[in-house]
Amino acid sequence: MCPPDAATRNPGTRHREFTSQGWLFVGNETQHPIGIFDSGVGGLTVTRAVMELLPHERIVYFGDTARVPYGVKSPGTISRYASEIVRFLLEKDVKLLIVACNTMAAVALPAITALSPVPVLEVIDAGAKSALAATRTGRIGIIATPSTVHSGAYPAAIARRGGDAALTVSRACPLFVPLAEEGFLDHPATRLIAREYLAPVLAENPDTLILGCTHYPLLRPLLQDVAGPGVTLVDSATAVAADAARVLAETGLLTAPDEARPAHAFFVTDAPDRLRGIGELFLGRPLPDVHLVSLGC
Ligand code: DGL
């Protein structure tokens, strides 16, 4: 059965009560998890940064591994898939949503925010901010999925952040996502494809290259090798984790430090063992709680 929409579910989710001690959040929302989602394993790059900066927070991760890649699908389909994931995570009583997928952030943000009664953070604005902080020459390369590149979301975010004098060049790199999902993180085939994809971008002499897909930081050592030492690679993970810390502090929703390690949970729509494998490698910790679920209402 489909869950009801945001207007009717959990009417008390954002409820505070004024008491003799001031405002109290009813239902102990500080203990609620942060929901982080992507089409597959890419969002783990954001998850790692959130775990490092906010070690006491509980995370519920969702990777739609049955339907990845999203970056070659139409905006309507991506918005529908994103809405299904958001409904699933809201049922887990998340206190904050992080769209750890540039593709969904580029084309499905209105659908996501319309459904969500909790704050929503996304990776594109965070990536644009990091690139503007890193560039010295104002020449910025962007590599991303076809949907993200065609949406123009990165140049728009850079301009919004005051970088309208920056020169931006983009290239869609659709094959990187399946290579990362396969765990081909340092494979000759990946290197060959990276040389091909990056050549026209590097010919424009960027000093900064935005990894505009959360899968790409998994390939970071290889991409840095191909781009050369003169190019600074930036991704959104650290910046979006900092945004999460700020928003939780501002809304009084930071989890208090506790002795126990938070029990994170991971949900996928296919092949839990693959997420477990890459997750252990990438997050440097075992992932016992990877659950297989199906979506679609
Ligand atoms: N990792 C996602 C992104 O940041 C999506 C990749 C895909 O599914 O194509 O764009």
CSV table of C-alpha atoms and ligand atoms in Angstrom, one decimal:
chain,number,residue,atom,x,y,z
A,1,MET,CA,0.0,0.0,0.0
A,2,CYS,CA,1.3,3.5,-0.8
A,3,PRO,CA,1.9,5.7,2.2
A,4,PRO,CA,-0.1,8.9,2.5
A,5,ASP,CA,1.6,12.1,1.4
A,6,ALA,CA,3.5,14.5,3.6
A,7,ALA,CA,0.5,16.7,4.4
A,8,THR,CA,-1.3,13.8,6.2
A,9,ARG,CA,1.5,11.5,7.5
A,10,ASN,CA,3.1,12.1,10.9
A,11,PRO,CA,1.3,15.2,11.8
A,12,GLY,CA,3.5,15.5,14.9
A,13,THR,CA,6.9,15.1,13.1
A,14,ARG,CA,7.8,18.8,13.5
A,15,HIS,CA,6.0,19.4,16.7
A,16,ARG,CA,7.5,21.3,19.6
A,17,GLU,CA,5.9,21.9,23.0
A,18,PHE,CA,6.6,25.0,25.1
A,19,THR,CA,7.4,23.9,28.7
A,20,SER,CA,8.9,25.5,31.8
A,21,GLN,CA,12.3,24.5,30.3
A,22,GLY,CA,11.6,26.2,27.0
A,23,TRP,CA,10.9,24.5,23.7
A,24,LEU,CA,11.0,20.7,23.8
A,25,PHE,CA,10.8,18.5,20.7
A,26,VAL,CA,8.0,16.0,21.3
A,27,GLY,CA,8.8,12.4,20.4
A,28,ASN,CA,12.6,12.7,20.9
A,29,GLU,CA,13.3,13.6,17.3
A,30,THR,CA,17.0,14.1,18.0
A,31,GLN,CA,17.3,10.3,18.1
A,32,HIS,CA,15.7,10.0,14.6
A,33,PRO,CA,18.0,9.0,11.8
A,34,ILE,CA,19.3,11.0,8.8
A,35,GLY,CA,18.1,9.6,5.5
A,36,ILE,CA,20.7,9.6,2.7
A,37,PHE,CA,19.8,8.3,-0.7
A,38,ASP,CA,21.2,7.6,-4.2
A,39,SER,CA,20.5,5.4,-7.2
A,40,GLY,CA,23.1,3.0,-6.0
A,41,VAL,CA,26.4,2.9,-4.2
A,42,GLY,CA,27.5,6.4,-5.0
A,43,GLY,CA,25.8,8.0,-2.0
A,44,LEU,CA,28.2,6.1,0.2
A,45,THR,CA,30.7,8.8,-0.6
A,46,VAL,CA,28.4,11.3,1.1
A,47,THR,CA,27.6,8.8,3.9
A,48,ARG,CA,31.3,8.5,4.7
A,49,ALA,CA,31.6,12.3,5.1
A,50,VAL,CA,28.5,12.5,7.3
A,51,MET,CA,29.7,9.6,9.5
A,52,GLU,CA,33.1,11.3,9.9
A,53,LEU,CA,31.7,14.7,10.8
A,54,LEU,CA,28.6,13.5,12.8
A,55,PRO,CA,29.7,10.2,14.4
A,56,HIS,CA,26.8,10.1,16.8
A,57,GLU,CA,24.1,10.4,14.1
A,58,ARG,CA,22.2,7.3,13.0
A,59,ILE,CA,22.0,6.9,9.2
A,60,VAL,CA,19.4,5.2,7.1
A,61,TYR,CA,20.8,4.7,3.6
A,62,PHE,CA,18.8,3.9,0.5
A,63,GLY,CA,20.4,2.8,-2.8
A,64,ASP,CA,18.0,1.9,-5.7
A,65,THR,CA,20.4,-0.7,-7.0
A,66,ALA,CA,17.7,-2.5,-9.1
A,67,ARG,CA,17.1,0.6,-11.2
A,68,VAL,CA,20.6,2.3,-11.3
A,69,PRO,CA,21.7,4.1,-13.5
A,70,TYR,CA,19.3,7.1,-13.2
A,71,GLY,CA,21.5,9.5,-15.1
A,72,VAL,CA,20.4,8.2,-18.5
A,73,LYS,CA,16.7,8.2,-17.7
A,74,SER,CA,14.0,10.9,-18.3
A,75,PRO,CA,13.3,13.6,-15.7
A,76,GLY,CA,9.7,12.2,-15.3
A,77,THR,CA,11.0,8.7,-14.4
A,78,ILE,CA,13.8,10.1,-12.2
A,79,SER,CA,11.2,12.2,-10.3
A,80,ARG,CA,8.9,9.2,-9.8
A,81,TYR,CA,11.7,7.0,-8.5
A,82,ALA,CA,12.9,9.8,-6.2
A,83,SER,CA,9.4,10.2,-4.8
A,84,GLU,CA,9.2,6.5,-4.0
A,85,ILE,CA,12.5,6.6,-2.1
A,86,VAL,CA,11.5,9.7,-0.2
A,87,ARG,CA,8.2,8.1,0.9
A,88,PHE,CA,10.1,5.0,2.1
A,89,LEU,CA,12.6,7.1,4.1
A,90,LEU,CA,9.9,9.3,5.7
A,91,GLU,CA,8.3,6.0,6.9
A,92,LYS,CA,11.6,5.5,8.8
A,93,ASP,CA,11.0,8.8,10.6
A,94,VAL,CA,14.1,10.5,9.3
A,95,LYS,CA,14.7,14.0,10.7
A,96,LEU,CA,16.7,15.2,7.7
A,97,LEU,CA,17.0,14.1,4.0
A,98,ILE,CA,20.2,14.2,2.0
A,99,VAL,CA,19.8,13.8,-1.7
A,100,ALA,CA,23.2,12.1,-2.3
A,101,CYS,CA,22.6,12.0,-6.0
A,102,ASN,CA,23.3,14.8,-8.4
A,103,THR,CA,20.9,13.5,-10.9
A,104,MET,CA,18.0,13.5,-8.6
A,105,ALA,CA,19.0,16.9,-7.2
A,106,ALA,CA,19.3,18.2,-10.8
A,107,VAL,CA,15.8,17.1,-12.0
A,108,ALA,CA,13.7,15.9,-9.1
A,109,LEU,CA,14.2,18.4,-6.3
A,110,PRO,CA,10.8,20.1,-6.6
A,111,ALA,CA,9.1,16.6,-6.3
A,112,ILE,CA,11.3,15.7,-3.3
A,113,THR,CA,10.8,19.0,-1.4
A,114,ALA,CA,7.0,18.9,-2.1
A,115,LEU,CA,6.8,15.5,-0.3
A,116,SER,CA,9.1,16.2,2.6
A,117,PRO,CA,8.1,17.8,5.9
A,118,VAL,CA,11.7,17.6,7.1
A,119,PRO,CA,14.7,19.7,5.8
A,120,VAL,CA,16.2,18.5,2.4
A,121,LEU,CA,19.9,19.0,1.6
A,122,GLU,CA,21.4,18.2,-1.8
A,123,VAL,CA,24.7,17.9,-3.4
A,124,ILE,CA,24.7,20.3,-6.4
A,125,ASP,CA,24.8,23.6,-4.4
A,126,ALA,CA,27.4,22.0,-2.1
A,127,GLY,CA,29.6,21.0,-5.1
A,128,ALA,CA,29.3,24.5,-6.7
A,129,LYS,CA,30.4,26.1,-3.4
A,130,SER,CA,33.4,23.8,-3.1
A,131,ALA,CA,34.5,24.4,-6.7
A,132,LEU,CA,34.3,28.2,-6.2
A,133,ALA,CA,36.4,27.9,-3.1
A,134,ALA,CA,39.0,25.8,-4.9
A,135,THR,CA,39.4,27.6,-8.2
A,136,ARG,CA,42.2,30.2,-8.7
A,137,THR,CA,41.7,30.7,-12.5
A,138,GLY,CA,37.9,30.5,-12.6
A,139,ARG,CA,38.1,27.7,-15.2
A,140,ILE,CA,36.0,24.9,-13.9
A,141,GLY,CA,35.3,21.5,-15.5
A,142,ILE,CA,32.2,19.5,-14.6
A,143,ILE,CA,31.8,15.8,-15.2
A,144,ALA,CA,28.4,14.3,-14.4
A,145,THR,CA,25.6,12.0,-15.7
A,146,PRO,CA,23.9,13.0,-19.0
A,147,SER,CA,20.8,14.2,-17.0
A,148,THR,CA,22.8,16.4,-14.7
A,149,VAL,CA,24.8,17.9,-17.6
A,150,HIS,CA,21.7,18.5,-19.7
A,151,SER,CA,19.8,20.1,-16.8
A,152,GLY,CA,22.5,22.9,-16.6
A,153,ALA,CA,22.1,22.7,-12.8
A,154,TYR,CA,25.9,23.1,-12.1
A,155,PRO,CA,26.5,26.2,-14.2
A,156,ALA,CA,23.3,27.7,-12.7
A,157,ALA,CA,24.4,26.9,-9.1
A,158,ILE,CA,27.9,28.4,-9.8
A,159,ALA,CA,26.3,31.6,-11.2
A,160,ARG,CA,23.9,31.7,-8.2
A,161,ARG,CA,26.8,31.5,-5.8
A,162,GLY,CA,28.4,34.5,-7.4
A,163,GLY,CA,30.6,32.7,-9.9
A,164,ASP,CA,29.1,34.2,-13.1
A,165,ALA,CA,32.5,35.2,-14.3
A,166,ALA,CA,33.7,31.6,-14.1
A,167,LEU,CA,34.2,29.6,-17.4
A,168,THR,CA,32.6,26.2,-17.1
A,169,VAL,CA,32.8,23.2,-19.4
A,170,SER,CA,30.9,20.0,-18.9
A,171,ARG,CA,31.1,16.5,-20.2
A,172,ALA,CA,28.6,13.6,-19.6
A,173,CYS,CA,30.4,10.4,-18.5
A,174,PRO,CA,27.6,7.8,-18.4
A,175,LEU,CA,29.9,4.7,-18.3
A,176,PHE,CA,31.5,5.7,-15.0
A,177,VAL,CA,28.4,4.8,-13.0
A,178,PRO,CA,28.2,1.1,-14.0
A,179,LEU,CA,32.0,0.8,-13.7
A,180,ALA,CA,31.8,2.1,-10.1
A,181,GLU,CA,28.8,-0.2,-9.3
A,182,GLU,CA,30.9,-3.1,-10.6
A,183,GLY,CA,33.8,-2.1,-8.3
A,184,PHE,CA,36.1,-1.4,-11.3
A,185,LEU,CA,37.7,1.4,-9.3
A,186,ASP,CA,41.2,0.9,-10.6
A,187,HIS,CA,40.8,-1.1,-13.7
A,188,PRO,CA,42.5,-0.6,-17.1
A,189,ALA,CA,39.1,-0.4,-18.8
A,190,THR,CA,38.1,2.5,-16.4
A,191,ARG,CA,41.4,4.3,-17.1
A,192,LEU,CA,40.9,4.0,-20.9
A,193,ILE,CA,37.4,5.4,-20.7
A,194,ALA,CA,38.5,8.1,-18.3
A,195,ARG,CA,41.1,9.3,-20.7
A,196,GLU,CA,38.6,9.5,-23.5
A,197,TYR,CA,36.0,11.3,-21.4
A,198,LEU,CA,38.3,13.8,-19.8
A,199,ALA,CA,40.4,14.7,-22.9
A,200,PRO,CA,38.1,17.5,-24.2
A,201,VAL,CA,37.5,18.9,-20.7
A,202,LEU,CA,41.2,19.0,-19.9
A,203,ALA,CA,42.0,20.7,-23.3
A,204,GLU,CA,40.1,23.7,-21.8
A,205,ASN,CA,42.7,24.0,-19.0
A,206,PRO,CA,40.5,23.9,-15.9
A,207,ASP,CA,42.3,24.2,-12.6
A,208,THR,CA,39.3,22.6,-10.8
A,209,LEU,CA,37.2,19.6,-11.8
A,210,ILE,CA,33.8,18.9,-10.2
A,211,LEU,CA,33.0,15.3,-9.7
A,212,GLY,CA,29.3,16.0,-10.3
A,213,CYS,CA,28.1,12.5,-9.6
A,214,THR,CA,28.4,10.9,-6.2
A,215,HIS,CA,29.6,7.7,-7.8
A,216,TYR,CA,32.7,9.4,-9.2
A,217,PRO,CA,34.6,9.9,-5.9
A,218,LEU,CA,34.9,6.1,-5.8
A,219,LEU,CA,37.1,6.5,-8.9
A,220,ARG,CA,39.0,9.5,-7.5
A,221,PRO,CA,42.6,8.2,-7.4
A,222,LEU,CA,42.3,7.1,-11.0
A,223,LEU,CA,40.6,10.3,-12.1
A,224,GLN,CA,43.3,12.4,-10.3
A,225,ASP,CA,45.9,10.4,-12.2
A,226,VAL,CA,44.3,11.1,-15.5
A,227,ALA,CA,43.6,14.8,-14.8
A,228,GLY,CA,47.1,15.4,-13.5
A,229,PRO,CA,48.4,17.2,-10.4
A,230,GLY,CA,47.5,20.7,-11.7
A,231,VAL,CA,43.8,20.0,-11.4
A,232,THR,CA,42.0,20.0,-8.1
A,233,LEU,CA,39.2,17.5,-7.9
A,234,VAL,CA,36.2,18.5,-5.8
A,235,ASP,CA,33.1,16.7,-4.8
A,236,SER,CA,30.1,17.6,-2.6
A,237,ALA,CA,30.5,15.2,0.2
A,238,THR,CA,32.4,17.3,2.8
A,239,ALA,CA,30.4,20.4,2.1
A,240,VAL,CA,27.0,18.7,2.3
A,241,ALA,CA,28.1,17.0,5.6
A,242,ALA,CA,28.9,20.5,6.9
A,243,ASP,CA,25.5,21.7,5.8
A,244,ALA,CA,23.9,18.8,7.6
A,245,ALA,CA,25.7,19.6,10.9
A,246,ARG,CA,24.6,23.3,10.6
A,247,VAL,CA,21.0,22.5,9.8
A,248,LEU,CA,20.7,20.0,12.7
A,249,ALA,CA,22.3,22.4,15.1
A,250,GLU,CA,20.0,25.2,14.0
A,251,THR,CA,16.9,23.1,14.4
A,252,GLY,CA,18.0,21.6,17.7
A,253,LEU,CA,18.1,18.1,16.2
A,254,LEU,CA,21.7,17.1,16.8
A,255,THR,CA,21.9,13.7,18.5
A,256,ALA,CA,23.6,14.0,21.9
A,257,PRO,CA,26.9,12.1,22.2
A,258,ASP,CA,26.3,8.6,23.5
A,259,GLU,CA,28.6,5.7,24.5
A,260,ALA,CA,26.9,3.3,22.0
A,261,ARG,CA,27.8,3.4,18.3
A,262,PRO,CA,24.8,4.3,16.3
A,263,ALA,CA,23.1,1.4,14.5
A,264,HIS,CA,23.0,2.4,10.9
A,265,ALA,CA,20.7,0.7,8.4
A,266,PHE,CA,21.2,0.2,4.6
A,267,PHE,CA,18.4,-0.6,2.2
A,268,VAL,CA,18.8,-1.6,-1.5
A,269,THR,CA,16.4,-2.8,-4.1
A,270,ASP,CA,18.8,-5.5,-5.5
A,271,ALA,CA,22.1,-7.3,-4.8
A,272,PRO,CA,22.7,-6.4,-1.1
A,273,ASP,CA,26.0,-8.2,-1.2
A,274,ARG,CA,27.4,-5.8,-3.7
A,275,LEU,CA,26.6,-2.8,-1.5
A,276,ARG,CA,28.0,-4.8,1.5
A,277,GLY,CA,31.3,-5.4,-0.4
A,278,ILE,CA,31.8,-1.9,-1.8
A,279,GLY,CA,30.5,-0.4,1.5
A,280,GLU,CA,33.0,-2.3,3.6
A,281,LEU,CA,35.8,-1.3,1.3
A,282,PHE,CA,34.8,2.3,1.1
A,283,LEU,CA,33.4,3.0,4.6
A,284,GLY,CA,36.1,0.9,6.3
A,285,ARG,CA,33.6,-0.9,8.5
A,286,PRO,CA,31.4,-4.0,8.2
A,287,LEU,CA,27.9,-3.4,7.0
A,288,PRO,CA,25.8,-6.1,8.6
A,289,ASP,CA,22.5,-4.4,8.1
A,290,VAL,CA,21.9,-4.3,4.4
A,291,HIS,CA,18.3,-5.1,3.7
A,292,LEU,CA,16.6,-5.9,0.4
A,293,VAL,CA,13.4,-4.1,-0.2
A,294,SER,CA,11.2,-3.4,-3.3
A,295,LEU,CA,9.6,0.0,-4.2
A,296,GLY,CA,6.9,1.1,-6.5
A,297,CYS,CA,3.3,2.0,-5.8
B,1,DGL,N1,25.2,8.9,-8.2
B,1,DGL,C1,24.2,9.6,-8.9
B,1,DGL,C2,24.6,11.0,-9.2
B,1,DGL,O1,25.2,11.6,-8.3
B,1,DGL,C3,23.5,8.9,-10.0
B,1,DGL,C4,24.2,8.1,-11.0
B,1,DGL,C5,23.2,7.3,-11.9
B,1,DGL,O2,22.4,6.6,-11.3
B,1,DGL,O3,23.3,7.5,-13.1
B,1,DGL,O4,24.3,11.6,-10.2
